[in-house]
PDB file of C-alpha atoms and ligand atoms in Angstrom:
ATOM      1  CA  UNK A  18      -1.794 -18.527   0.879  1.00 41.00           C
ATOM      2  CA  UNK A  19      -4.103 -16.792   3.564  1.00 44.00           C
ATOM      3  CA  UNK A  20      -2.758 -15.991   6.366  1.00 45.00           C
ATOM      4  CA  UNK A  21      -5.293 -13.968   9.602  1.00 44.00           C
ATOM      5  CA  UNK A  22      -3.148 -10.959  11.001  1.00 42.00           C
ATOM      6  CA  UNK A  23      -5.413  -9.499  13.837  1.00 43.00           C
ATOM      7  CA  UNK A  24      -9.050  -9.458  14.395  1.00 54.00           C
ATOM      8  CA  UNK A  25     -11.582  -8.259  11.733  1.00 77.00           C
ATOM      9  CA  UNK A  26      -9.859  -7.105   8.969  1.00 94.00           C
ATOM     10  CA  UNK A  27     -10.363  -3.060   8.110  1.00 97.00           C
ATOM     11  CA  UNK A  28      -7.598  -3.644   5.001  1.00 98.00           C
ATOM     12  CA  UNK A  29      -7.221  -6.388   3.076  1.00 98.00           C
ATOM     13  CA  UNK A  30      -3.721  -6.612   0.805  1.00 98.00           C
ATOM     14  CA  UNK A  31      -4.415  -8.453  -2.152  1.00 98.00           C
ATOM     15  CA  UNK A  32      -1.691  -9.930  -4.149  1.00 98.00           C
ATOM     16  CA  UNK A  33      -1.472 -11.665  -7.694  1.00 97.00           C
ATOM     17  CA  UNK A  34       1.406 -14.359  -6.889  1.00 97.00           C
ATOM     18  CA  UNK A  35       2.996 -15.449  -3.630  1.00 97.00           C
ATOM     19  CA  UNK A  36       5.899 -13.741  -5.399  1.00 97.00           C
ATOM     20  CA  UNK A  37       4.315 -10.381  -4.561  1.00 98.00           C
ATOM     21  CA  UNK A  38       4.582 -11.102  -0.881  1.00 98.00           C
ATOM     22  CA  UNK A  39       8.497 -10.089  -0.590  1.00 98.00           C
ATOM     23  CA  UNK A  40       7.305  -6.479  -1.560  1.00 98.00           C
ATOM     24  CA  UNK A  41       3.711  -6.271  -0.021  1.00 98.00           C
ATOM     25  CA  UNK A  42       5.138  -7.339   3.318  1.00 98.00           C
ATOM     26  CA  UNK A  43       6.325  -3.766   3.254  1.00 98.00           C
ATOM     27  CA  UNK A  44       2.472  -2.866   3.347  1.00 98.00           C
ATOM     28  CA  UNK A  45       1.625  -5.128   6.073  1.00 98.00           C
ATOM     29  CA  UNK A  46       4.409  -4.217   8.722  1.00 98.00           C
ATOM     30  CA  UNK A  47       3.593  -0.804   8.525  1.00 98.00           C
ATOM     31  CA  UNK A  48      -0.300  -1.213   9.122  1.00 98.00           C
ATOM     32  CA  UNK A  49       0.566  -3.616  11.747  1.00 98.00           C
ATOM     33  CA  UNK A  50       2.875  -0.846  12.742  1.00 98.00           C
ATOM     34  CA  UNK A  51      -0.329   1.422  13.480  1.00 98.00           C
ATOM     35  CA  UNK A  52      -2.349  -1.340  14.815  1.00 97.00           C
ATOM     36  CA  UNK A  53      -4.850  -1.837  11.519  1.00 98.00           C
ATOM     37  CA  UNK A  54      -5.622  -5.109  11.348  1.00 97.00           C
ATOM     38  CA  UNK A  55      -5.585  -6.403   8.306  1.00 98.00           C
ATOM     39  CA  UNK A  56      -5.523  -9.881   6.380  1.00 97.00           C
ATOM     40  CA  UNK A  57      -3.676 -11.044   3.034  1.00 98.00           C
ATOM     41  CA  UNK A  58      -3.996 -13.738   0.181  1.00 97.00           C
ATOM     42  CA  UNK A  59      -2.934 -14.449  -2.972  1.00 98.00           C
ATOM     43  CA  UNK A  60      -5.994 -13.279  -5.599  1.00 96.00           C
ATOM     44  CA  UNK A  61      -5.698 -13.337  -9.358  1.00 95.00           C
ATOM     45  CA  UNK A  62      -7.954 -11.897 -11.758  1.00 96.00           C
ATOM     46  CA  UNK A  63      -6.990 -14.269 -14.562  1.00 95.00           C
ATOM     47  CA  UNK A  64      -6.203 -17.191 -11.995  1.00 96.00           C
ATOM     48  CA  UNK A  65      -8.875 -16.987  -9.776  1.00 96.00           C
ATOM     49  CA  UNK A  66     -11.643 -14.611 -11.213  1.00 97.00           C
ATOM     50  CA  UNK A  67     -14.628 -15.551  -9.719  1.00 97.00           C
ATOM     51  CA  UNK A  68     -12.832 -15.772  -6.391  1.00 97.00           C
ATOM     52  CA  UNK A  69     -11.778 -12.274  -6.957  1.00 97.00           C
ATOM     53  CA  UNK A  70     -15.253 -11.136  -7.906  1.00 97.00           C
ATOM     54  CA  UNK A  71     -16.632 -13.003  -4.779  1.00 97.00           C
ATOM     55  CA  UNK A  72     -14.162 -11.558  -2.233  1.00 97.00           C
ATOM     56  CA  UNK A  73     -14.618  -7.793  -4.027  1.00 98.00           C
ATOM     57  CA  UNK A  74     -18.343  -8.323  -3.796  1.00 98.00           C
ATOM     58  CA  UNK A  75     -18.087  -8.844  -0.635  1.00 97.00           C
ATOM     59  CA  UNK A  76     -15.503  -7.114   1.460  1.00 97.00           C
ATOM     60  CA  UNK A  77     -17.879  -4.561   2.953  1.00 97.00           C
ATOM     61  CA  UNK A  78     -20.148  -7.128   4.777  1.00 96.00           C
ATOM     62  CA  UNK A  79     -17.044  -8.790   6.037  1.00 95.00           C
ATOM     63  CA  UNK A  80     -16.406  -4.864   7.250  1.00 96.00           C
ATOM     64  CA  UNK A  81     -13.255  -3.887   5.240  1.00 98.00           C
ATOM     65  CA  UNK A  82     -12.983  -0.378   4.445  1.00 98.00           C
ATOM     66  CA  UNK A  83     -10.524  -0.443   2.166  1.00 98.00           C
ATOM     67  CA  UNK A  84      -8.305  -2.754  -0.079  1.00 98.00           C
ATOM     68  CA  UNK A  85      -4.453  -2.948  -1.075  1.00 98.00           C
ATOM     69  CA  UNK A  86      -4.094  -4.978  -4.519  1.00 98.00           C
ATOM     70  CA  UNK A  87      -0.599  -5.644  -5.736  1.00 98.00           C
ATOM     71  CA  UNK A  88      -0.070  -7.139  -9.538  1.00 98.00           C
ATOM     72  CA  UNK A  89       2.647  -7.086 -11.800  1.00 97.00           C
ATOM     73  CA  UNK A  90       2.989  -7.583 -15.694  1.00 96.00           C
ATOM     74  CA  UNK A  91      -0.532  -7.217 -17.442  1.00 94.00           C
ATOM     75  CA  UNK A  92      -1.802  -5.998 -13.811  1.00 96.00           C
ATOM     76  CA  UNK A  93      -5.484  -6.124 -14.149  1.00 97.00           C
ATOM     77  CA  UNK A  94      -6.442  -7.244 -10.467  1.00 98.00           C
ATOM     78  CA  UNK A  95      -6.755  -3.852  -8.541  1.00 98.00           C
ATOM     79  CA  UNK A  96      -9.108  -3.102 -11.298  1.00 98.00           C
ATOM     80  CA  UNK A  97     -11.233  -6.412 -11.289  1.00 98.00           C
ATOM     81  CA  UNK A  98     -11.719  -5.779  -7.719  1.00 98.00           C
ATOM     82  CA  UNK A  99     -12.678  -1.811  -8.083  1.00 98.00           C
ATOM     83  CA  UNK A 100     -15.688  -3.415 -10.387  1.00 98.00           C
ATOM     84  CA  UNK A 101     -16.991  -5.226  -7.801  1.00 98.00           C
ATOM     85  CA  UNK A 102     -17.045  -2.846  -5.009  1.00 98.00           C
ATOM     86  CA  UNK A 103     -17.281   0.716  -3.758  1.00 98.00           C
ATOM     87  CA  UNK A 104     -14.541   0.586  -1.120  1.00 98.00           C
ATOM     88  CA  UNK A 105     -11.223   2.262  -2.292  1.00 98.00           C
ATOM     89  CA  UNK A 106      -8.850   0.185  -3.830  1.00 98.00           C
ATOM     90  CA  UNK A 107      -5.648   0.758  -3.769  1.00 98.00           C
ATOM     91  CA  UNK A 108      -3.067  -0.424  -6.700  1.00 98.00           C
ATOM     92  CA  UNK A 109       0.354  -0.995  -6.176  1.00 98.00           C
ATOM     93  CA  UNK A 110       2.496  -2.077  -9.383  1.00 98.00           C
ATOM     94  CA  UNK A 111       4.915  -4.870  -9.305  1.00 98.00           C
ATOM     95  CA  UNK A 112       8.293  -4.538 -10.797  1.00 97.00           C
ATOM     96  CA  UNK A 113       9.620  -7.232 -13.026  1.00 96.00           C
ATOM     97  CA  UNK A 114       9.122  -8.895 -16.299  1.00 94.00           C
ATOM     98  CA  UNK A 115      10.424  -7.992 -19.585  1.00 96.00           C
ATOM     99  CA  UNK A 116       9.919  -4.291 -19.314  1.00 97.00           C
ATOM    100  CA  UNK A 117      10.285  -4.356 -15.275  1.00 97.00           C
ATOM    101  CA  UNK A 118       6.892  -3.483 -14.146  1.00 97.00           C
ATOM    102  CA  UNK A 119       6.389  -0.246 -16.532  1.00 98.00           C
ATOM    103  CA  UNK A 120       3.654  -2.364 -17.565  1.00 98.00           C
ATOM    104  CA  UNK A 121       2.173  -3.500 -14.588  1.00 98.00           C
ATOM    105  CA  UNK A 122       2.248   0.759 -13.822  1.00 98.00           C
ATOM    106  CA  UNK A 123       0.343   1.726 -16.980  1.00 98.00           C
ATOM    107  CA  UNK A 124      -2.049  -1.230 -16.876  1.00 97.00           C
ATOM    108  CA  UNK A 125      -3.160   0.074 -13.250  1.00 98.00           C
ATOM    109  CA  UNK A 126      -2.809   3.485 -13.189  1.00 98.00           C
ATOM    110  CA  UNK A 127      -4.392   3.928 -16.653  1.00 97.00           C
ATOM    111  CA  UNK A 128      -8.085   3.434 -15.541  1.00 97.00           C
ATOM    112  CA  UNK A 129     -10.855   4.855 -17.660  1.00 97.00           C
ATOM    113  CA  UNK A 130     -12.979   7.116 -15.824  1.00 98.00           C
ATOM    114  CA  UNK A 131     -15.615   5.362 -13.799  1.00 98.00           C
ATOM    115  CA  UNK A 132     -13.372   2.665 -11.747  1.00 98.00           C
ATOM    116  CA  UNK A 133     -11.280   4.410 -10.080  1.00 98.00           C
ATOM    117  CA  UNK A 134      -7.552   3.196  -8.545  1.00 98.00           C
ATOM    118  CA  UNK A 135      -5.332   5.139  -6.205  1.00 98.00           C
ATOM    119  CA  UNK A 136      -2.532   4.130  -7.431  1.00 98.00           C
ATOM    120  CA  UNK A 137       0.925   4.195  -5.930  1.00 98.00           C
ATOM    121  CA  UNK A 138       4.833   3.839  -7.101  1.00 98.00           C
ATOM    122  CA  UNK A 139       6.210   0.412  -8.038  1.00 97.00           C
ATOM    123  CA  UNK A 140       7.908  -1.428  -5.375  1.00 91.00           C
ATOM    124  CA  UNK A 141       8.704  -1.705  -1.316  1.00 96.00           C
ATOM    125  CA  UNK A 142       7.723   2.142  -1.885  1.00 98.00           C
ATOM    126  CA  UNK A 143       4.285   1.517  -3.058  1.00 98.00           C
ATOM    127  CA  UNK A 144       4.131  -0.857  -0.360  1.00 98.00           C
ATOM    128  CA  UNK A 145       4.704   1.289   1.961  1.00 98.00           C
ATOM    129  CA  UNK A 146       2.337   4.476   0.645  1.00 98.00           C
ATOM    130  CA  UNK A 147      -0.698   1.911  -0.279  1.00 98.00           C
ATOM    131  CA  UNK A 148      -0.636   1.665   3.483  1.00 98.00           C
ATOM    132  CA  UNK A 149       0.132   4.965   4.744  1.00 98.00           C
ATOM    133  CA  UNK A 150      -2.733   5.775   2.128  1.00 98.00           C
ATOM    134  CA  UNK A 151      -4.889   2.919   3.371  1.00 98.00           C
ATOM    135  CA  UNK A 152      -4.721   4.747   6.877  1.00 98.00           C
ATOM    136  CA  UNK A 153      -5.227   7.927   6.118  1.00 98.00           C
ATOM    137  CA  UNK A 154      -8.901   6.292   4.928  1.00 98.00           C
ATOM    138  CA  UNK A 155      -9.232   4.974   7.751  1.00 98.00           C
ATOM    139  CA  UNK A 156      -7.685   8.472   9.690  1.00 98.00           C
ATOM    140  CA  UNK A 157     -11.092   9.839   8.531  1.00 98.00           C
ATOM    141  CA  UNK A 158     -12.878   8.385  11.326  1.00 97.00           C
ATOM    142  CA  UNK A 159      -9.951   7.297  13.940  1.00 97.00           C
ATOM    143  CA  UNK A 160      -8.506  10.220  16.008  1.00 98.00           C
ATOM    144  CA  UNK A 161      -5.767   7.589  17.318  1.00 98.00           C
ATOM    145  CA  UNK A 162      -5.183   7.599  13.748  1.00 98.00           C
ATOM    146  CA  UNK A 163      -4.938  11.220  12.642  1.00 98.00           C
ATOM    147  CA  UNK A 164      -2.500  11.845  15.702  1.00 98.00           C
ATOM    148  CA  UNK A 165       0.048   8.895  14.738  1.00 98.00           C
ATOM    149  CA  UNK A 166      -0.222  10.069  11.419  1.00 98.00           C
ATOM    150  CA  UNK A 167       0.717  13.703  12.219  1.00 98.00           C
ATOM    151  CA  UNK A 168       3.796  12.405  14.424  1.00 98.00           C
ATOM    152  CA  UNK A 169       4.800  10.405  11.184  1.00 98.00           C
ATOM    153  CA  UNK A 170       5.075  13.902   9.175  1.00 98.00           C
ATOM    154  CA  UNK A 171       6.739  15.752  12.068  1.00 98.00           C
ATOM    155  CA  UNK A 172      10.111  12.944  12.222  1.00 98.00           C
ATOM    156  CA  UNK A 173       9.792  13.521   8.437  1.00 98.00           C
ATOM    157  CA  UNK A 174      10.375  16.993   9.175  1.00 98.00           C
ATOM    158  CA  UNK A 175      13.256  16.486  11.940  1.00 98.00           C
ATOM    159  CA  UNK A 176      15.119  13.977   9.398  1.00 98.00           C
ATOM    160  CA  UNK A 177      14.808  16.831   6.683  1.00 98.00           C
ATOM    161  CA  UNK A 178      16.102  19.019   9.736  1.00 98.00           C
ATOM    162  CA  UNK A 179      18.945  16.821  10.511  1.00 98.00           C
ATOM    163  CA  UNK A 180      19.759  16.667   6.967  1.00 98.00           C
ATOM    164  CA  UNK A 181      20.075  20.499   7.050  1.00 98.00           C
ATOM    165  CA  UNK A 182      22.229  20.684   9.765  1.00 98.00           C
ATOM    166  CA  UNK A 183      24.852  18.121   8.244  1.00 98.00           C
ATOM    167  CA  UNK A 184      24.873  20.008   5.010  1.00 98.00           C
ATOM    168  CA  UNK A 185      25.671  22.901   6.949  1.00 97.00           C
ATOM    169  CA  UNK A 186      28.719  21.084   8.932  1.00 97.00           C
ATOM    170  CA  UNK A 187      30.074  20.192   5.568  1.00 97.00           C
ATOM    171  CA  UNK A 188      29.613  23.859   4.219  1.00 96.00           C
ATOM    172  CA  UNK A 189      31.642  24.845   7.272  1.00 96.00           C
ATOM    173  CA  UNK A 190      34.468  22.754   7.117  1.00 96.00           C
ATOM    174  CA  UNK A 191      34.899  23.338   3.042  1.00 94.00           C
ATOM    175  CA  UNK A 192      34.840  26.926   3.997  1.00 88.00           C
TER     176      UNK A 192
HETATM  177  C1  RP5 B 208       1.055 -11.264 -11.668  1.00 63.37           C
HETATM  178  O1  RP5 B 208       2.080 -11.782 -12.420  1.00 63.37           O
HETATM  179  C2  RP5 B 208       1.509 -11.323 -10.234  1.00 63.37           C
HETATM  180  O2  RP5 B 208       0.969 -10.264  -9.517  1.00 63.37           O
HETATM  181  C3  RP5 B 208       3.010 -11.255 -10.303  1.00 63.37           C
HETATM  182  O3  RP5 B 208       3.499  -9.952 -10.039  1.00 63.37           O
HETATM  183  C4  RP5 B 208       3.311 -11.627 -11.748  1.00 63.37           C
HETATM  184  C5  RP5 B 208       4.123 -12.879 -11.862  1.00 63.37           C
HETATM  185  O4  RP5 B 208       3.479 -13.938 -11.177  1.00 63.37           O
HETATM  186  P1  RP5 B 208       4.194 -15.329 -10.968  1.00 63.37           P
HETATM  187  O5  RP5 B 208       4.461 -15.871 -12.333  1.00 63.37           O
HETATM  188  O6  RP5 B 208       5.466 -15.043 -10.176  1.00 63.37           O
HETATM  189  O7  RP5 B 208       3.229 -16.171 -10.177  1.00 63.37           O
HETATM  190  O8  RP5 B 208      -0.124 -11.969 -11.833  1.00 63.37           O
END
């Protein structure tokens, strides 16, 4: 599966199985979201090694500046593709299996120090933060960026706000 989402990609989301893509659609909507184009495929470092090597190796020629890899179980791809590269990767942990992705956590947040991963919480909300994280990379240099990121915090804020205020109704009419 490889499927072109919009113009060179700056991200590329990685996964180990087409049954990945349920959860790492959660990545792509919300870089597509903030207008990052990006690309996906299905990569595996014990399926397809030297295909991962070769698209790790080289990602910044193509001119992606950083990369999303989602694997679950024995989840070893994020790190195959750290090896072959110097752009940040990004792991996201699958759930499921036998012990319902606790593995698939340990095996890539567990690096030993050299290779690093950024890695994020298992499932949709890993997704979701391997992208916001993805952008805030990409923030670094991108004003348009910085600015959509800083409205994202501020309806954070309101919802926590709005939150407040219903708390406070309740408190009131318990009183
Ligand atoms: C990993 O093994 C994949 O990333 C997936 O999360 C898991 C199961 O893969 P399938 O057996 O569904 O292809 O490589």
């Amino acid at each position: 599966m490889k499927k072109k989402i919009a113009g060179s990609p700056a991200v590329l989301v990685l996964m180990g199985s087409d049954s990945d893509w349920p959860v790492m659609q959660e990545s792509v909507r919300v870089l597509k979201d903030y207008n990052v184009a990006c690309d996906v495929a299905v990569l595996s470092a014990h399926r397809t090694p030297e295909r991962a090597a070769a698209l790790a190796s080289g990602a910044i020629a193509s001119g992606v500046k950083v990369i999303i890899a989602a694997a679950g179980s024995s989840a070893h791809l994020a790190g195959v593709l750290a090896a072959h590269t110097t752009l940040p990767v990004i792991g996201v942990p699958m759930k499921g299996g036998a012990l319902d992705g606790l593995d698939a956590l340990l095996s890539t947040v567990q690096m030993p120090a050299g290779i690093p991963v950024a890695t994020v919480a298992l499932g949709k909300a890993g997704a979701v933060n391997a992208a916001l994280l993805a952008i805030q990379v990409l923030a670094l240099n991108d004003a348009r960026l910085r600015s959509r990121l800083v409205a994202h915090k501020q309806e954070l804020k309101r919802k926590v706000d709005e939150a407040n205020g219903r708390l406070r109704a309740d408190l009131e009419r318990m009183k």
